[in-house]
GROMACS .gro file of C-alpha atoms in nm:
model
  153
    1MET     CA    1  -0.001  -0.003   0.006
    2THR     CA    2   0.129   0.344  -0.087
    3GLU     CA    3   0.190   0.609   0.169
    4SER     CA    4  -0.076   0.841   0.021
    5LEU     CA    5  -0.424   0.776  -0.082
    6PRO     CA    6  -0.634   0.931  -0.360
    7SER     CA    7  -0.835   1.229  -0.285
    8LEU     CA    8  -1.207   1.156  -0.301
    9GLU     CA    9  -1.482   1.404  -0.334
   10ASP     CA   10  -1.596   1.498   0.014
   11LYS     CA   11  -1.912   1.300   0.059
   12GLY     CA   12  -1.940   1.360   0.436
   13SER     CA   13  -2.292   1.473   0.533
   14LYS     CA   14  -2.401   1.639   0.843
   15GLU     CA   15  -2.728   1.460   0.805
   16GLU     CA   16  -2.789   1.130   0.988
   17ALA     CA   17  -2.663   0.822   0.816
   18LEU     CA   18  -2.915   0.600   0.631
   19VAL     CA   19  -2.686   0.314   0.610
   20THR     CA   20  -2.410   0.184   0.834
   21VAL     CA   21  -2.143  -0.016   0.649
   22ILE     CA   22  -1.969  -0.257   0.877
   23LEU     CA   23  -1.631  -0.414   0.772
   24PRO     CA   24  -1.497  -0.692   1.005
   25ALA     CA   25  -1.125  -0.715   0.948
   26TYR     CA   26  -0.879  -0.986   1.048
   27ASN     CA   27  -0.530  -1.013   0.882
   28VAL     CA   28  -0.645  -0.845   0.563
   29GLN     CA   29  -0.356  -0.601   0.519
   30SER     CA   30  -0.325  -0.678   0.134
   31THR     CA   31  -0.691  -0.638   0.060
   32ILE     CA   32  -0.855  -0.391   0.297
   33GLY     CA   33  -0.730  -0.088   0.118
   34GLU     CA   34  -0.914  -0.172  -0.199
   35THR     CA   35  -1.231  -0.252   0.003
   36LEU     CA   36  -1.215   0.078   0.192
   37LEU     CA   37  -1.169   0.277  -0.130
   38SER     CA   38  -1.474   0.107  -0.277
   39VAL     CA   39  -1.683   0.186   0.027
   40LEU     CA   40  -1.558   0.547   0.043
   41SER     CA   41  -1.661   0.588  -0.322
   42GLN     CA   42  -2.032   0.516  -0.257
   43THR     CA   43  -2.266   0.748  -0.449
   44MET     CA   44  -2.486   0.768  -0.133
   45ASN     CA   45  -2.361   1.045   0.100
   46ARG     CA   46  -2.545   0.944   0.408
   47ILE     CA   47  -2.343   0.639   0.523
   48GLN     CA   48  -2.144   0.547   0.836
   49ILE     CA   49  -1.843   0.333   0.793
   50ILE     CA   50  -1.721   0.117   1.083
   51VAL     CA   51  -1.422  -0.102   1.051
   52VAL     CA   52  -1.375  -0.368   1.326
   53ASN     CA   53  -1.017  -0.484   1.362
   54ASP     CA   54  -1.058  -0.832   1.514
   55ALA     CA   55  -0.709  -0.845   1.670
   56SER     CA   56  -0.512  -0.864   1.347
   57THR     CA   57  -0.154  -0.968   1.370
   58ASP     CA   58  -0.031  -0.831   1.034
   59GLY     CA   59  -0.027  -0.471   0.909
   60THR     CA   60  -0.406  -0.437   0.887
   61GLN     CA   61  -0.431  -0.169   1.153
   62ASP     CA   62  -0.146   0.039   0.975
   63VAL     CA   63  -0.359   0.037   0.660
   64ILE     CA   64  -0.679   0.134   0.856
   65ASN     CA   65  -0.490   0.413   1.030
   66LEU     CA   66  -0.361   0.554   0.688
   67PHE     CA   67  -0.722   0.570   0.571
   68ILE     CA   68  -0.842   0.729   0.905
   69GLN     CA   69  -0.559   0.993   0.867
   70THR     CA   70  -0.671   1.059   0.512
   71TYR     CA   71  -1.056   1.049   0.571
   72PRO     CA   72  -1.096   1.125   0.947
   73ASP     CA   73  -1.456   1.218   0.923
   74ARG     CA   74  -1.558   0.920   0.737
   75ILE     CA   75  -1.422   0.610   0.894
   76GLN     CA   76  -1.461   0.484   1.258
   77CYS     CA   77  -1.234   0.188   1.374
   78ILE     CA   78  -1.291  -0.027   1.671
   79GLU     CA   79  -1.016  -0.257   1.777
   80HIS     CA   80  -1.059  -0.582   1.961
   81ASN     CA   81  -0.794  -0.696   2.199
   82GLU     CA   82  -0.865  -1.065   2.127
   83ASN     CA   83  -1.000  -1.234   1.816
   84LYS     CA   84  -1.376  -1.282   1.848
   85GLY     CA   85  -1.438  -1.420   1.497
   86LEU     CA   86  -1.642  -1.295   1.211
   87SER     CA   87  -1.980  -1.294   1.414
   88GLY     CA   88  -1.820  -1.113   1.711
   89ALA     CA   89  -1.666  -0.845   1.493
   90ARG     CA   90  -2.000  -0.793   1.314
   91ARG     CA   91  -2.177  -0.781   1.648
   92THR     CA   92  -1.932  -0.512   1.775
   93GLY     CA   93  -1.998  -0.311   1.457
   94LEU     CA   94  -2.372  -0.347   1.498
   95GLU     CA   95  -2.353  -0.215   1.861
   96HIS     CA   96  -2.193   0.101   1.735
   97ALA     CA   97  -2.416   0.139   1.430
   98LEU     CA   98  -2.616   0.466   1.419
   99ALA     CA   99  -2.805   0.414   1.090
  100PRO     CA  100  -3.132   0.218   1.069
  101TYR     CA  101  -2.992  -0.008   0.795
  102ILE     CA  102  -2.681  -0.226   0.801
  103LEU     CA  103  -2.462  -0.350   0.516
  104TYR     CA  104  -2.184  -0.595   0.593
  105VAL     CA  105  -1.887  -0.594   0.359
  106ASP     CA  106  -1.613  -0.851   0.373
  107THR     CA  107  -1.271  -0.685   0.372
  108ASP     CA  108  -1.139  -0.894   0.087
  109ASP     CA  109  -1.419  -0.766  -0.145
  110ALA     CA  110  -1.478  -0.442  -0.325
  111VAL     CA  111  -1.832  -0.315  -0.384
  112CYS     CA  112  -1.979  -0.125  -0.663
  113ALA     CA  113  -2.006   0.249  -0.608
  114ASP     CA  114  -2.392   0.246  -0.595
  115ILE     CA  115  -2.454  -0.059  -0.384
  116CYS     CA  116  -2.598   0.148  -0.093
  117ASP     CA  117  -2.817   0.362  -0.320
  118PHE     CA  118  -2.929   0.047  -0.504
  119LYS     CA  119  -3.026  -0.143  -0.193
  120TRP     CA  120  -3.184   0.162  -0.034
  121ASN     CA  121  -3.396   0.238  -0.338
  122LYS     CA  122  -3.497  -0.133  -0.370
  123TYR     CA  123  -3.606  -0.134  -0.015
  124GLN     CA  124  -3.811   0.181  -0.057
  125ILE     CA  125  -3.992   0.059  -0.365
  126LEU     CA  126  -4.053  -0.280  -0.214
  127PHE     CA  127  -4.187  -0.122   0.108
  128LYS     CA  128  -4.417   0.128  -0.086
  129TYR     CA  129  -4.536  -0.158  -0.322
  130HIS     CA  130  -4.644  -0.373  -0.036
  131LYS     CA  131  -4.821  -0.089   0.144
  132GLY     CA  132  -4.603  -0.084   0.455
  133GLN     CA  133  -4.556  -0.458   0.501
  134SER     CA  134  -4.217  -0.544   0.610
  135PRO     CA  135  -3.989  -0.684   0.348
  136GLN     CA  136  -3.996  -1.029   0.499
  137ARG     CA  137  -4.366  -1.048   0.460
  138ALA     CA  138  -4.339  -0.906   0.116
  139GLY     CA  139  -4.137  -1.218   0.016
  140ASP     CA  140  -3.807  -1.045  -0.052
  141ARG     CA  141  -3.498  -1.214   0.103
  142TRP     CA  142  -3.442  -0.930   0.353
  143GLN     CA  143  -3.328  -1.045   0.686
  144LYS     CA  144  -3.531  -0.978   1.000
  145GLN     CA  145  -3.485  -0.693   1.231
  146VAL     CA  146  -3.153  -0.757   1.412
  147LYS     CA  147  -3.132  -0.487   1.677
  148GLU     CA  148  -3.414  -0.252   1.764
  149ASP     CA  149  -3.505  -0.074   1.436
  150LYS     CA  150  -3.208  -0.180   1.233
  151GLN     CA  151  -3.246  -0.388   0.916
  152LEU     CA  152  -2.987  -0.578   0.712
  153PHE     CA  153  -2.961  -0.497   0.349
   0.00000   0.00000   0.00000
C-alpha cells in the first residue's frame, strides 16, 4: 500500500446516516485498502463506515490508520484486543451502528459505487409496493430486524 491515498470528493454529510457499512477485519492487510476505497466511493452520501479490527497480527491496523488519517470524518475503527471471529466483529460493529440499515462488507471484497443507493432504493420501492408490509412479509430475501429498528440490507 502506498503512503498516500487518492483524494475523493468529500461526501461527508451532516445529516444522519441512512446506512451503516460494517467491515470486520482480520489479517487483511493486502486487501482492506481496495475494500475501503470502494466503500468510500459510494454514491450515497449518508453512510457511516465502521471497521472492526478483530485483533489482526499483520499490518491491517496500519492500513486502517492510513485511511483514518486521510479520511478522518468518514471512517470509525474499533479494535478488539482478542479475536472474536467474524460474528463477534459484526456484532461489535452493529453495537456502534447509528443508521437504521446495515450493510456488511467483507474486507477482501470491493463493492460497486452504488450498492448502498441500489439497496436503499430497492427497499423503498418494495416497502411502498407492499403498502407498509415489512420486506420479510413481502417475500423478498431481506433479513429480519436484528437490533431495535435496524434492518440488514
